[in-house]
Amino acid sequence: MWKRDEAVKPVSPPPAAQPPASAPVGAPAPRSDVRTHMEKDIVNIGKSVVIKGELNGSEDLTIEGHVEGTIQLRDHVLTIGPNGKIKAQVFAKAVIVLGEVTGNVTASEKVDIRDNGSVDGDIVSPRVAIAEGAHFRGSVDMQRKAGAEKAQPAAAKPAAQPQPTTAPAVAAQGQAVAR
């Protein structure tokens, strides 16, 4: 058996060495870069970590600890884990709540309060999902995305200009109704 393994080993390295030099070496390198890149994009704050103040970032973040103050991840996802306790104003692209949040939550895409998740505060987001076992106390403002909001004021401006011409007609109608 030893001789067979030795015979296989010398045969295996030369073919393995030649193909990796041509194509497979290029393939594994990007895969490792992708894994490294993905690992860098998600940051965890552990159960024992306490943060007081302002938390800003440009990566997706999962919080299992305690945070008090302000959290700003405008273009990224914030996940409050089952052990996370947040007393903060939250601004993110998407917020997933599995733990407790006390404070207002603003998301440009979605707020998702899952089973056993809790939010005490106001939510501003175009999409809101509240699971059956979740707790929520506050108000919900489901604003449209910024692109839609910009289109509405543009439409409102032309309507605002014709108002002076229609104002006398409205007044005349009002007088006619009063008589």
PDB file of C-alpha atoms in Angstrom:
ATOM      1  CA  MET A   1       0.000   0.000   0.000  1.00  0.00           C
ATOM      2  CA  TRP A   2       2.848   2.372   0.735  1.00  0.00           C
ATOM      3  CA  LYS A   3       4.240   1.862  -2.708  1.00  0.00           C
ATOM      4  CA  ARG A   4       0.863   2.563  -4.318  1.00  0.00           C
ATOM      5  CA  ASP A   5       0.462   5.821  -2.387  1.00  0.00           C
ATOM      6  CA  GLU A   6       3.967   6.913  -3.332  1.00  0.00           C
ATOM      7  CA  ALA A   7       3.272   6.056  -6.929  1.00  0.00           C
ATOM      8  CA  VAL A   8       0.030   8.031  -6.853  1.00  0.00           C
ATOM      9  CA  LYS A   9       1.591  11.009  -5.110  1.00  0.00           C
ATOM     10  CA  PRO A  10       4.291  11.661  -7.710  1.00  0.00           C
ATOM     11  CA  VAL A  11       1.763  11.233 -10.497  1.00  0.00           C
ATOM     12  CA  SER A  12      -0.770  13.558  -8.861  1.00  0.00           C
ATOM     13  CA  PRO A  13       1.456  16.596  -8.175  1.00  0.00           C
ATOM     14  CA  PRO A  14       2.704  17.075 -11.742  1.00  0.00           C
ATOM     15  CA  PRO A  15      -0.818  17.081 -13.266  1.00  0.00           C
ATOM     16  CA  ALA A  16      -2.104  19.191 -10.368  1.00  0.00           C
ATOM     17  CA  ALA A  17       0.804  21.600 -10.746  1.00  0.00           C
ATOM     18  CA  GLN A  18       0.336  22.020 -14.495  1.00  0.00           C
ATOM     19  CA  PRO A  19      -3.436  22.716 -14.582  1.00  0.00           C
ATOM     20  CA  PRO A  20      -3.317  25.180 -11.674  1.00  0.00           C
ATOM     21  CA  ALA A  21      -0.650  27.137 -13.520  1.00  0.00           C
ATOM     22  CA  SER A  22      -2.892  27.496 -16.581  1.00  0.00           C
ATOM     23  CA  ALA A  23      -6.512  27.996 -15.399  1.00  0.00           C
ATOM     24  CA  PRO A  24      -7.497  26.646 -11.943  1.00  0.00           C
ATOM     25  CA  VAL A  25      -5.078  28.958 -10.140  1.00  0.00           C
ATOM     26  CA  GLY A  26      -7.022  31.917 -11.511  1.00  0.00           C
ATOM     27  CA  ALA A  27     -10.320  30.377 -10.434  1.00  0.00           C
ATOM     28  CA  PRO A  28      -9.474  29.646  -6.767  1.00  0.00           C
ATOM     29  CA  ALA A  29      -7.857  33.046  -6.243  1.00  0.00           C
ATOM     30  CA  PRO A  30     -11.027  35.008  -7.067  1.00  0.00           C
ATOM     31  CA  ARG A  31     -13.070  32.632  -4.911  1.00  0.00           C
ATOM     32  CA  SER A  32     -10.832  33.323  -1.931  1.00  0.00           C
ATOM     33  CA  ASP A  33     -11.016  37.049  -2.717  1.00  0.00           C
ATOM     34  CA  VAL A  34     -14.810  36.819  -2.836  1.00  0.00           C
ATOM     35  CA  ARG A  35     -14.888  35.015   0.508  1.00  0.00           C
ATOM     36  CA  THR A  36     -12.550  37.566   2.038  1.00  0.00           C
ATOM     37  CA  HIS A  37     -14.621  40.396   0.569  1.00  0.00           C
ATOM     38  CA  MET A  38     -17.848  38.891   1.932  1.00  0.00           C
ATOM     39  CA  GLU A  39     -16.313  38.414   5.368  1.00  0.00           C
ATOM     40  CA  LYS A  40     -15.223  42.049   5.453  1.00  0.00           C
ATOM     41  CA  ASP A  41     -18.700  43.322   4.536  1.00  0.00           C
ATOM     42  CA  ILE A  42     -20.423  41.843   7.603  1.00  0.00           C
ATOM     43  CA  VAL A  43     -19.368  43.051  11.038  1.00  0.00           C
ATOM     44  CA  ASN A  44     -20.554  41.580  14.350  1.00  0.00           C
ATOM     45  CA  ILE A  45     -20.822  43.315  17.696  1.00  0.00           C
ATOM     46  CA  GLY A  46     -20.815  40.594  20.355  1.00  0.00           C
ATOM     47  CA  LYS A  47     -23.056  40.077  23.385  1.00  0.00           C
ATOM     48  CA  SER A  48     -20.586  41.547  25.854  1.00  0.00           C
ATOM     49  CA  VAL A  49     -19.943  44.768  23.888  1.00  0.00           C
ATOM     50  CA  VAL A  50     -21.535  48.035  25.064  1.00  0.00           C
ATOM     51  CA  ILE A  51     -21.369  51.118  22.830  1.00  0.00           C
ATOM     52  CA  LYS A  52     -22.502  54.579  23.920  1.00  0.00           C
ATOM     53  CA  GLY A  53     -22.455  57.372  21.379  1.00  0.00           C
ATOM     54  CA  GLU A  54     -22.520  57.512  17.608  1.00  0.00           C
ATOM     55  CA  LEU A  55     -22.035  54.421  15.453  1.00  0.00           C
ATOM     56  CA  ASN A  56     -21.384  55.005  11.722  1.00  0.00           C
ATOM     57  CA  GLY A  57     -20.358  52.448   9.138  1.00  0.00           C
ATOM     58  CA  SER A  58     -20.140  51.457   5.509  1.00  0.00           C
ATOM     59  CA  GLU A  59     -20.656  47.730   6.030  1.00  0.00           C
ATOM     60  CA  ASP A  60     -23.527  45.454   6.981  1.00  0.00           C
ATOM     61  CA  LEU A  61     -23.665  45.149  10.768  1.00  0.00           C
ATOM     62  CA  THR A  62     -25.070  42.614  13.225  1.00  0.00           C
ATOM     63  CA  ILE A  63     -25.460  43.740  16.831  1.00  0.00           C
ATOM     64  CA  GLU A  64     -25.752  41.211  19.660  1.00  0.00           C
ATOM     65  CA  GLY A  65     -24.644  43.651  22.366  1.00  0.00           C
ATOM     66  CA  HIS A  66     -25.918  46.973  23.721  1.00  0.00           C
ATOM     67  CA  VAL A  67     -25.856  50.258  21.810  1.00  0.00           C
ATOM     68  CA  GLU A  68     -27.041  53.658  23.058  1.00  0.00           C
ATOM     69  CA  GLY A  69     -27.016  56.801  20.913  1.00  0.00           C
ATOM     70  CA  THR A  70     -27.229  56.931  17.115  1.00  0.00           C
ATOM     71  CA  ILE A  71     -26.625  54.231  14.501  1.00  0.00           C
ATOM     72  CA  GLN A  72     -26.084  55.293  10.874  1.00  0.00           C
ATOM     73  CA  LEU A  73     -25.601  52.700   8.128  1.00  0.00           C
ATOM     74  CA  ARG A  74     -27.333  54.604   5.326  1.00  0.00           C
ATOM     75  CA  ASP A  75     -26.434  52.182   2.493  1.00  0.00           C
ATOM     76  CA  HIS A  76     -26.206  48.954   4.475  1.00  0.00           C
ATOM     77  CA  VAL A  77     -28.204  46.387   6.421  1.00  0.00           C
ATOM     78  CA  LEU A  78     -28.439  46.509  10.209  1.00  0.00           C
ATOM     79  CA  THR A  79     -29.420  43.320  12.014  1.00  0.00           C
ATOM     80  CA  ILE A  80     -30.227  43.440  15.715  1.00  0.00           C
ATOM     81  CA  GLY A  81     -29.670  39.890  16.928  1.00  0.00           C
ATOM     82  CA  PRO A  82     -31.796  38.087  19.529  1.00  0.00           C
ATOM     83  CA  ASN A  83     -29.493  39.295  22.330  1.00  0.00           C
ATOM     84  CA  GLY A  84     -29.188  42.856  20.983  1.00  0.00           C
ATOM     85  CA  LYS A  85     -30.571  45.755  23.007  1.00  0.00           C
ATOM     86  CA  ILE A  86     -30.629  49.110  21.234  1.00  0.00           C
ATOM     87  CA  LYS A  87     -31.568  52.487  22.691  1.00  0.00           C
ATOM     88  CA  ALA A  88     -30.836  54.637  19.673  1.00  0.00           C
ATOM     89  CA  GLN A  89     -32.048  56.495  16.637  1.00  0.00           C
ATOM     90  CA  VAL A  90     -31.405  54.103  13.724  1.00  0.00           C
ATOM     91  CA  PHE A  91     -30.786  55.029  10.085  1.00  0.00           C
ATOM     92  CA  ALA A  92     -30.033  52.225   7.587  1.00  0.00           C
ATOM     93  CA  LYS A  93     -30.935  50.806   4.186  1.00  0.00           C
ATOM     94  CA  ALA A  94     -32.678  47.846   5.822  1.00  0.00           C
ATOM     95  CA  VAL A  95     -33.219  46.961   9.472  1.00  0.00           C
ATOM     96  CA  ILE A  96     -33.896  43.424  10.713  1.00  0.00           C
ATOM     97  CA  VAL A  97     -34.968  43.238  14.363  1.00  0.00           C
ATOM     98  CA  LEU A  98     -34.667  39.996  16.325  1.00  0.00           C
ATOM     99  CA  GLY A  99     -33.850  41.708  19.644  1.00  0.00           C
ATOM    100  CA  GLU A 100     -35.022  44.951  21.285  1.00  0.00           C
ATOM    101  CA  VAL A 101     -34.998  48.457  19.837  1.00  0.00           C
ATOM    102  CA  THR A 102     -36.069  51.538  21.762  1.00  0.00           C
ATOM    103  CA  GLY A 103     -35.990  54.585  19.511  1.00  0.00           C
ATOM    104  CA  ASN A 104     -37.023  55.667  16.044  1.00  0.00           C
ATOM    105  CA  VAL A 105     -36.050  53.510  13.072  1.00  0.00           C
ATOM    106  CA  THR A 106     -35.621  54.972   9.577  1.00  0.00           C
ATOM    107  CA  ALA A 107     -34.855  52.683   6.627  1.00  0.00           C
ATOM    108  CA  SER A 108     -34.623  53.556   2.943  1.00  0.00           C
ATOM    109  CA  GLU A 109     -35.784  50.065   1.889  1.00  0.00           C
ATOM    110  CA  LYS A 110     -37.333  47.897   4.622  1.00  0.00           C
ATOM    111  CA  VAL A 111     -37.857  47.348   8.353  1.00  0.00           C
ATOM    112  CA  ASP A 112     -38.442  43.724   9.345  1.00  0.00           C
ATOM    113  CA  ILE A 113     -39.472  42.933  12.944  1.00  0.00           C
ATOM    114  CA  ARG A 114     -39.205  39.183  13.313  1.00  0.00           C
ATOM    115  CA  ASP A 115     -40.507  36.669  15.876  1.00  0.00           C
ATOM    116  CA  ASN A 116     -39.685  37.857  19.420  1.00  0.00           C
ATOM    117  CA  GLY A 117     -38.313  41.130  18.015  1.00  0.00           C
ATOM    118  CA  SER A 118     -39.391  44.348  19.710  1.00  0.00           C
ATOM    119  CA  VAL A 119     -39.528  47.978  18.576  1.00  0.00           C
ATOM    120  CA  ASP A 120     -40.693  50.822  20.804  1.00  0.00           C
ATOM    121  CA  GLY A 121     -40.549  53.889  18.587  1.00  0.00           C
ATOM    122  CA  ASP A 122     -41.612  55.270  15.250  1.00  0.00           C
ATOM    123  CA  ILE A 123     -40.762  53.576  11.954  1.00  0.00           C
ATOM    124  CA  VAL A 124     -40.207  55.425   8.667  1.00  0.00           C
ATOM    125  CA  SER A 125     -39.722  53.090   5.701  1.00  0.00           C
ATOM    126  CA  PRO A 126     -41.398  52.287   2.378  1.00  0.00           C
ATOM    127  CA  ARG A 127     -41.757  48.612   3.409  1.00  0.00           C
ATOM    128  CA  VAL A 128     -42.501  47.286   6.904  1.00  0.00           C
ATOM    129  CA  ALA A 129     -42.936  43.665   7.975  1.00  0.00           C
ATOM    130  CA  ILE A 130     -44.015  42.664  11.480  1.00  0.00           C
ATOM    131  CA  ALA A 131     -44.033  38.953  12.327  1.00  0.00           C
ATOM    132  CA  GLU A 132     -46.824  37.376  14.364  1.00  0.00           C
ATOM    133  CA  GLY A 133     -44.787  37.008  17.577  1.00  0.00           C
ATOM    134  CA  ALA A 134     -43.181  40.461  17.336  1.00  0.00           C
ATOM    135  CA  HIS A 135     -43.830  43.505  19.545  1.00  0.00           C
ATOM    136  CA  PHE A 136     -44.272  47.013  18.144  1.00  0.00           C
ATOM    137  CA  ARG A 137     -45.369  50.223  19.826  1.00  0.00           C
ATOM    138  CA  GLY A 138     -45.211  53.448  17.861  1.00  0.00           C
ATOM    139  CA  SER A 139     -46.254  54.836  14.513  1.00  0.00           C
ATOM    140  CA  VAL A 140     -45.441  53.760  10.984  1.00  0.00           C
ATOM    141  CA  ASP A 141     -44.812  56.194   8.127  1.00  0.00           C
ATOM    142  CA  MET A 142     -44.476  54.294   4.862  1.00  0.00           C
ATOM    143  CA  GLN A 143     -42.931  57.012   2.736  1.00  0.00           C
ATOM    144  CA  ARG A 144     -42.155  56.391  -0.866  1.00  0.00           C
ATOM    145  CA  LYS A 145     -38.574  56.237  -2.070  1.00  0.00           C
ATOM    146  CA  ALA A 146     -36.633  59.440  -2.719  1.00  0.00           C
ATOM    147  CA  GLY A 147     -37.077  59.149  -6.499  1.00  0.00           C
ATOM    148  CA  ALA A 148     -40.867  59.172  -6.174  1.00  0.00           C
ATOM    149  CA  GLU A 149     -40.757  62.039  -3.687  1.00  0.00           C
ATOM    150  CA  LYS A 150     -38.746  64.164  -6.135  1.00  0.00           C
ATOM    151  CA  ALA A 151     -41.304  63.526  -8.879  1.00  0.00           C
ATOM    152  CA  GLN A 152     -44.194  64.683  -6.689  1.00  0.00           C
ATOM    153  CA  PRO A 153     -42.792  68.165  -5.903  1.00  0.00           C
ATOM    154  CA  ALA A 154     -42.117  68.652  -9.624  1.00  0.00           C
ATOM    155  CA  ALA A 155     -45.764  67.900 -10.333  1.00  0.00           C
ATOM    156  CA  ALA A 156     -46.835  70.158  -7.472  1.00  0.00           C
ATOM    157  CA  LYS A 157     -44.964  73.188  -8.858  1.00  0.00           C
ATOM    158  CA  PRO A 158     -46.987  73.397 -12.103  1.00  0.00           C
ATOM    159  CA  ALA A 159     -50.147  72.986 -10.054  1.00  0.00           C
ATOM    160  CA  ALA A 160     -49.007  75.802  -7.769  1.00  0.00           C
ATOM    161  CA  GLN A 161     -48.561  78.232 -10.697  1.00  0.00           C
ATOM    162  CA  PRO A 162     -52.095  77.851 -12.094  1.00  0.00           C
ATOM    163  CA  GLN A 163     -53.620  78.427  -8.649  1.00  0.00           C
ATOM    164  CA  PRO A 164     -53.542  82.235  -8.924  1.00  0.00           C
ATOM    165  CA  THR A 165     -55.582  81.992 -12.141  1.00  0.00           C
ATOM    166  CA  THR A 166     -58.015  79.545 -10.563  1.00  0.00           C
ATOM    167  CA  ALA A 167     -58.184  81.377  -7.253  1.00  0.00           C
ATOM    168  CA  PRO A 168     -60.661  84.047  -8.490  1.00  0.00           C
ATOM    169  CA  ALA A 169     -62.801  81.304 -10.024  1.00  0.00           C
ATOM    170  CA  VAL A 170     -62.760  79.429  -6.729  1.00  0.00           C
ATOM    171  CA  ALA A 171     -63.692  82.612  -4.912  1.00  0.00           C
ATOM    172  CA  ALA A 172     -66.521  83.215  -7.361  1.00  0.00           C
ATOM    173  CA  GLN A 173     -67.746  79.700  -6.832  1.00  0.00           C
ATOM    174  CA  GLY A 174     -67.541  80.228  -3.106  1.00  0.00           C
ATOM    175  CA  GLN A 175     -69.674  83.405  -3.407  1.00  0.00           C
ATOM    176  CA  ALA A 176     -72.180  81.639  -5.574  1.00  0.00           C
ATOM    177  CA  VAL A 177     -72.524  78.905  -2.994  1.00  0.00           C
ATOM    178  CA  ALA A 178     -72.902  81.465  -0.211  1.00  0.00           C
ATOM    179  CA  ARG A 179     -75.826  83.220  -1.957  1.00  0.00           C
TER     180      ARG A 179
END
